[in-house]
Amino acid sequence: MMESPDTRGKARGWVRVSTLLTLTWMSFLQVPSVTGAGPVDVLQTLDFHNLPNGIRKTPGFCKNRRNAQGADVAFKVTKQAQLSAPTRQLFPGGQFPRDFSILVTLKPKRNTQAFLLSIYNEQGVQQLGMEVGRSPVFVYEDQNGRPAPEDYPIFTKTNLADNKWHRVAISVQKNNVTMIVDCKKKTSQPLPRSNNPIVDTNGITVFGTRILDEEVYEGDIQQLLIVPDPRAAYDYCDYYSPDCNNPLPSLPQAQEPERNQRRILPSFPGVIPVILCVIPDPEQCGQL
């Protein structure tokens, strides 16, 4: 699913316009505060909890969870879902971690293959992506264009698109990427990036597809975290998404977001973002 030069050029142009519009609006707004050392909750930032178009609640990984009433809460994603946000909304400090983990609990639709997450820089180049399905692909391109597309890690022996729940943890450390599936299947591949790799946070983050891709993610998802620690992937099933006979930790799951915050919800594709003020008293919105 690599981009042709023409497609990549079109994508760059679209993202550049969209990003400029987004950044213009952002200059007047305060993005939600996120602790740099803690997990970044992608689902909460993209406002899954308010059930935007194409998203609805569904039972999650565990039908019965210890010390909980009923099943885990997850979200069903359909083709109608179009979700994106300025990357600065995920990383308001302006820095994407050099070494990190991506943690996700999901159930893709059978026999599908699509990007779950795509991060573009200000020029419209996809710098990071996680494609899930019959053969997961990890896309990473630093400020020097490394690694080249032919060196992107492809996990051909891992099928996530079997209509079953999976806990998937990706660890990126130095020049290696490791994928751990269902707490036991571990596969490592080289990631030949620069010595001081940078992922730009001045662009946009897109959920469920790549710009101009026809394929979109369909299925269920309970958790999607970016953790600035490559070791977190190895502890995913212990501390972030434990087995059903253990209670959920007090970490980002399908929980209600903070009420007193502003959100920027860009309409995808290429439309000026909608600005929402989510606080108990609407009259306070003008005071923020």
Tab-separated table of C-alpha atoms in Angstrom:
chain	number	residue	atom	x	y	z
A	1	MET	CA	0.000	0.000	0.000
A	2	MET	CA	2.882	2.374	-0.685
A	3	GLU	CA	2.043	5.758	-2.218
A	4	SER	CA	2.902	6.595	-5.797
A	5	PRO	CA	4.807	9.873	-6.361
A	6	ASP	CA	1.656	11.487	-7.814
A	7	THR	CA	-0.501	10.383	-4.917
A	8	ARG	CA	2.090	11.498	-2.428
A	9	GLY	CA	2.290	14.913	-4.070
A	10	LYS	CA	-1.475	15.350	-3.953
A	11	ALA	CA	-1.502	14.286	-0.322
A	12	ARG	CA	1.183	16.814	0.508
A	13	GLY	CA	-0.753	19.623	-1.132
A	14	TRP	CA	-4.005	18.741	0.606
A	15	VAL	CA	-2.414	18.429	4.004
A	16	ARG	CA	-0.517	21.703	3.616
A	17	VAL	CA	-3.749	23.632	3.033
A	18	SER	CA	-5.606	21.767	5.763
A	19	THR	CA	-2.772	22.210	8.218
A	20	LEU	CA	-2.483	25.942	7.592
A	21	LEU	CA	-6.199	26.362	8.244
A	22	THR	CA	-5.954	24.280	11.379
A	23	LEU	CA	-2.929	26.117	12.722
A	24	THR	CA	-4.584	29.475	12.087
A	25	TRP	CA	-7.473	28.449	14.313
A	26	MET	CA	-5.166	26.913	16.900
A	27	SER	CA	-3.314	30.187	17.396
A	28	PHE	CA	-6.443	31.546	19.082
A	29	LEU	CA	-7.180	28.517	21.215
A	30	GLN	CA	-5.806	26.694	24.192
A	31	VAL	CA	-5.365	22.978	23.518
A	32	PRO	CA	-6.167	20.463	26.271
A	33	SER	CA	-3.383	19.952	28.756
A	34	VAL	CA	-1.612	16.602	28.476
A	35	THR	CA	1.192	15.515	30.734
A	36	GLY	CA	4.222	14.946	28.573
A	37	ALA	CA	5.452	12.002	30.627
A	38	GLY	CA	2.113	10.185	30.598
A	39	PRO	CA	0.176	8.230	27.983
A	40	VAL	CA	-1.467	10.166	25.162
A	41	ASP	CA	-5.065	8.969	24.820
A	42	VAL	CA	-5.766	9.216	21.093
A	43	LEU	CA	-9.433	8.177	21.377
A	44	GLN	CA	-10.207	10.849	23.944
A	45	THR	CA	-8.399	13.548	21.979
A	46	LEU	CA	-10.419	12.639	18.883
A	47	ASP	CA	-13.631	12.888	20.925
A	48	PHE	CA	-14.763	9.264	20.584
A	49	HIS	CA	-16.692	9.627	23.839
A	50	ASN	CA	-19.171	12.039	22.282
A	51	LEU	CA	-19.859	9.480	19.549
A	52	PRO	CA	-19.200	11.503	16.377
A	53	ASN	CA	-20.600	10.333	13.051
A	54	GLY	CA	-19.601	6.739	12.334
A	55	ILE	CA	-18.771	5.897	15.970
A	56	ARG	CA	-20.963	4.102	18.494
A	57	LYS	CA	-20.391	2.294	21.775
A	58	THR	CA	-20.076	-1.487	21.838
A	59	PRO	CA	-18.963	-4.175	24.341
A	60	GLY	CA	-15.198	-4.386	24.590
A	61	PHE	CA	-12.443	-6.903	25.180
A	62	CYS	CA	-13.990	-8.426	28.322
A	63	LYS	CA	-17.666	-9.345	28.566
A	64	ASN	CA	-17.291	-9.600	32.330
A	65	ARG	CA	-14.527	-7.691	34.085
A	66	ARG	CA	-13.512	-8.217	37.701
A	67	ASN	CA	-14.716	-5.406	39.986
A	68	ALA	CA	-16.772	-3.923	37.149
A	69	GLN	CA	-20.416	-3.980	36.172
A	70	GLY	CA	-20.852	-5.536	32.758
A	71	ALA	CA	-18.484	-5.555	29.819
A	72	ASP	CA	-15.595	-3.291	28.958
A	73	VAL	CA	-16.653	-0.271	26.920
A	74	ALA	CA	-15.327	0.026	23.376
A	75	PHE	CA	-16.254	1.812	20.146
A	76	LYS	CA	-17.460	0.409	16.847
A	77	VAL	CA	-15.943	2.256	13.884
A	78	THR	CA	-17.752	2.305	10.535
A	79	LYS	CA	-16.848	3.669	7.108
A	80	GLN	CA	-18.624	6.934	7.914
A	81	ALA	CA	-16.095	7.831	10.622
A	82	GLN	CA	-13.831	10.737	9.581
A	83	LEU	CA	-11.660	11.823	12.489
A	84	SER	CA	-8.566	14.015	12.590
A	85	ALA	CA	-6.909	16.574	14.835
A	86	PRO	CA	-3.835	18.809	14.910
A	87	THR	CA	-0.967	16.705	16.230
A	88	ARG	CA	-0.229	19.501	18.715
A	89	GLN	CA	-3.492	18.592	20.386
A	90	LEU	CA	-1.950	15.229	21.264
A	91	PHE	CA	1.478	16.691	22.026
A	92	PRO	CA	0.949	20.302	23.164
A	93	GLY	CA	4.540	20.434	24.371
A	94	GLY	CA	5.603	20.225	20.741
A	95	GLN	CA	7.797	17.132	21.005
A	96	PHE	CA	7.046	13.626	19.791
A	97	PRO	CA	9.076	11.082	21.805
A	98	ARG	CA	12.092	9.606	20.067
A	99	ASP	CA	11.537	6.177	21.641
A	100	PHE	CA	7.957	5.226	22.444
A	101	SER	CA	5.222	2.601	22.544
A	102	ILE	CA	1.898	2.402	20.712
A	103	LEU	CA	-0.666	0.372	22.670
A	104	VAL	CA	-3.977	-0.687	21.178
A	105	THR	CA	-6.815	-3.071	22.018
A	106	LEU	CA	-8.905	-3.655	18.910
A	107	LYS	CA	-10.985	-6.045	16.828
A	108	PRO	CA	-10.655	-5.275	13.101
A	109	LYS	CA	-13.291	-6.471	10.684
A	110	ARG	CA	-12.392	-9.778	9.068
A	111	ASN	CA	-10.064	-9.672	6.035
A	112	THR	CA	-9.568	-5.906	6.118
A	113	GLN	CA	-6.338	-3.920	5.828
A	114	ALA	CA	-6.240	-0.211	6.663
A	115	PHE	CA	-4.283	2.410	8.567
A	116	LEU	CA	-5.443	2.782	12.138
A	117	LEU	CA	-3.322	5.883	12.759
A	118	SER	CA	-1.453	8.316	10.500
A	119	ILE	CA	0.640	11.306	11.579
A	120	TYR	CA	1.599	13.868	8.915
A	121	ASN	CA	4.139	16.649	9.173
A	122	GLU	CA	3.537	20.259	8.188
A	123	GLN	CA	4.555	19.559	4.579
A	124	GLY	CA	2.083	16.682	4.251
A	125	VAL	CA	4.530	13.779	4.514
A	126	GLN	CA	3.312	10.794	6.518
A	127	GLN	CA	5.891	10.414	9.261
A	128	LEU	CA	4.225	7.710	11.294
A	129	GLY	CA	1.545	5.150	10.570
A	130	MET	CA	0.170	1.901	11.912
A	131	GLU	CA	-1.570	-0.268	9.344
A	132	VAL	CA	-3.527	-3.175	10.794
A	133	GLY	CA	-5.101	-6.172	9.122
A	134	ARG	CA	-3.878	-9.340	7.455
A	135	SER	CA	-0.266	-8.113	7.381
A	136	PRO	CA	0.397	-5.174	9.743
A	137	VAL	CA	2.787	-2.449	8.555
A	138	PHE	CA	4.624	0.120	10.643
A	139	VAL	CA	5.418	3.351	8.788
A	140	TYR	CA	8.056	5.709	10.123
A	141	GLU	CA	9.855	8.494	8.259
A	142	ASP	CA	12.011	10.972	10.128
A	143	GLN	CA	13.047	14.482	9.094
A	144	ASN	CA	15.756	13.024	6.834
A	145	GLY	CA	13.409	10.657	5.004
A	146	ARG	CA	14.650	7.587	6.843
A	147	PRO	CA	13.880	4.772	6.643
A	148	ALA	CA	13.006	4.571	2.948
A	149	PRO	CA	9.566	3.118	2.068
A	150	GLU	CA	11.093	-0.200	1.017
A	151	ASP	CA	12.473	-0.563	4.545
A	152	TYR	CA	9.191	-0.082	6.408
A	153	PRO	CA	8.661	-3.048	8.761
A	154	ILE	CA	5.961	-5.460	7.519
A	155	PHE	CA	4.727	-8.178	9.867
A	156	THR	CA	3.609	-10.732	7.288
A	157	LYS	CA	3.100	-13.580	9.750
A	158	THR	CA	0.628	-11.679	11.935
A	159	ASN	CA	-3.066	-11.589	11.005
A	160	LEU	CA	-5.098	-9.159	13.086
A	161	ALA	CA	-8.133	-9.121	10.762
A	162	ASP	CA	-9.807	-12.287	12.031
A	163	ASN	CA	-12.749	-10.588	13.780
A	164	LYS	CA	-11.247	-11.324	17.200
A	165	TRP	CA	-10.032	-9.011	19.947
A	166	HIS	CA	-6.283	-8.421	20.032
A	167	ARG	CA	-3.978	-6.538	22.334
A	168	VAL	CA	-1.204	-5.110	20.179
A	169	ALA	CA	1.848	-3.327	21.550
A	170	ILE	CA	4.554	-1.712	19.419
A	171	SER	CA	7.873	-0.696	20.939
A	172	VAL	CA	10.140	1.706	19.042
A	173	GLN	CA	13.618	1.950	20.504
A	174	LYS	CA	16.762	3.133	18.727
A	175	ASN	CA	16.881	1.326	15.362
A	176	ASN	CA	14.417	-1.448	16.123
A	177	VAL	CA	10.655	-1.903	16.270
A	178	THR	CA	9.029	-4.771	18.129
A	179	MET	CA	5.403	-5.854	17.845
A	180	ILE	CA	3.882	-7.899	20.672
A	181	VAL	CA	0.486	-9.466	19.935
A	182	ASP	CA	-1.792	-10.911	22.613
A	183	CYS	CA	0.920	-10.686	25.249
A	184	LYS	CA	3.027	-13.517	23.813
A	185	LYS	CA	3.793	-13.308	20.082
A	186	LYS	CA	6.816	-11.035	19.735
A	187	THR	CA	8.413	-10.018	16.430
A	188	SER	CA	11.257	-7.553	16.002
A	189	GLN	CA	12.473	-5.832	12.854
A	190	PRO	CA	15.112	-3.206	12.053
A	191	LEU	CA	14.110	0.449	11.777
A	192	PRO	CA	17.043	2.207	10.064
A	193	ARG	CA	16.272	5.800	11.056
A	194	SER	CA	18.574	8.746	11.701
A	195	ASN	CA	20.622	9.139	14.874
A	196	ASN	CA	18.396	11.977	16.105
A	197	PRO	CA	15.034	11.250	14.471
A	198	ILE	CA	12.244	13.812	14.663
A	199	VAL	CA	8.514	13.403	14.098
A	200	ASP	CA	6.985	16.819	13.388
A	201	THR	CA	4.057	17.822	15.594
A	202	ASN	CA	2.990	20.800	13.465
A	203	GLY	CA	0.866	18.721	11.105
A	204	ILE	CA	-2.239	16.598	11.606
A	205	THR	CA	-3.135	13.175	12.954
A	206	VAL	CA	-5.716	11.094	11.084
A	207	PHE	CA	-7.573	8.100	12.512
A	208	GLY	CA	-8.668	5.100	10.480
A	209	THR	CA	-7.084	5.789	7.101
A	210	ARG	CA	-4.426	7.627	5.118
A	211	ILE	CA	-5.184	10.703	3.077
A	212	LEU	CA	-6.472	9.643	-0.356
A	213	ASP	CA	-6.611	5.968	0.661
A	214	GLU	CA	-9.814	4.142	-0.233
A	215	GLU	CA	-9.347	1.665	2.600
A	216	VAL	CA	-10.652	2.721	6.009
A	217	TYR	CA	-10.498	0.990	9.364
A	218	GLU	CA	-13.655	-0.925	10.230
A	219	GLY	CA	-14.110	-2.764	13.491
A	220	ASP	CA	-13.995	-2.200	17.234
A	221	ILE	CA	-11.438	-0.401	19.348
A	222	GLN	CA	-11.180	-0.037	23.112
A	223	GLN	CA	-7.872	1.710	23.675
A	224	LEU	CA	-5.225	3.568	21.667
A	225	LEU	CA	-2.313	5.077	23.581
A	226	ILE	CA	1.025	6.584	22.646
A	227	VAL	CA	3.398	6.248	25.589
A	228	PRO	CA	6.787	8.018	25.670
A	229	ASP	CA	8.485	4.859	26.937
A	230	PRO	CA	9.504	1.905	24.720
A	231	ARG	CA	9.281	-0.444	27.707
A	232	ALA	CA	5.539	0.132	28.090
A	233	ALA	CA	4.847	-2.264	25.191
A	234	TYR	CA	6.309	-5.125	27.191
A	235	ASP	CA	4.055	-4.336	30.162
A	236	TYR	CA	0.890	-3.744	28.148
A	237	CYS	CA	-1.037	-6.779	29.374
A	238	ASP	CA	0.030	-6.231	32.984
A	239	TYR	CA	-0.462	-2.503	33.560
A	240	TYR	CA	-2.525	-1.100	30.665
A	241	SER	CA	-4.903	-3.780	29.339
A	242	PRO	CA	-4.952	-6.715	31.788
A	243	ASP	CA	-6.795	-10.012	31.533
A	244	CYS	CA	-10.487	-10.110	32.429
A	245	ASN	CA	-9.904	-11.543	35.891
A	246	ASN	CA	-8.106	-8.331	36.845
A	247	PRO	CA	-9.675	-4.872	37.228
A	248	LEU	CA	-8.846	-2.178	34.714
A	249	PRO	CA	-6.146	0.222	35.918
A	250	SER	CA	-6.844	3.920	36.295
A	251	LEU	CA	-5.452	4.642	32.821
A	252	PRO	CA	-7.157	5.932	29.674
A	253	GLN	CA	-9.813	3.471	28.528
A	254	ALA	CA	-13.293	4.164	27.190
A	255	GLN	CA	-13.959	6.636	30.002
A	256	GLU	CA	-15.632	10.023	30.042
A	257	PRO	CA	-13.314	12.959	29.200
A	258	GLU	CA	-12.709	15.985	31.371
A	259	ARG	CA	-15.615	18.427	31.171
A	260	ASN	CA	-13.716	21.708	31.428
A	261	GLN	CA	-11.721	21.780	28.227
A	262	ARG	CA	-11.775	23.049	24.683
A	263	ARG	CA	-11.525	20.770	21.670
A	264	ILE	CA	-10.760	21.412	18.024
A	265	LEU	CA	-12.461	18.842	15.811
A	266	PRO	CA	-11.313	19.258	12.231
A	267	SER	CA	-13.907	18.125	9.703
A	268	PHE	CA	-12.194	15.682	7.365
A	269	PRO	CA	-11.242	16.095	4.623
A	270	GLY	CA	-10.052	19.660	4.104
A	271	VAL	CA	-12.694	21.696	5.887
A	272	ILE	CA	-12.055	24.406	8.479
A	273	PRO	CA	-12.256	22.811	11.948
A	274	VAL	CA	-15.319	23.009	14.162
A	275	ILE	CA	-14.605	24.498	17.586
A	276	LEU	CA	-16.408	23.068	20.567
A	277	CYS	CA	-16.415	24.421	24.109
A	278	VAL	CA	-17.335	21.589	26.478
A	279	ILE	CA	-18.093	23.003	29.908
A	280	PRO	CA	-21.172	22.876	32.165
A	281	ASP	CA	-22.106	26.581	31.698
A	282	PRO	CA	-22.081	27.610	27.983
A	283	GLU	CA	-21.808	31.284	28.946
A	284	GLN	CA	-18.287	30.594	30.213
A	285	CYS	CA	-17.117	29.663	26.717
A	286	GLY	CA	-16.584	33.269	25.757
A	287	GLN	CA	-14.434	33.798	28.855
A	288	LEU	CA	-11.859	31.135	27.893
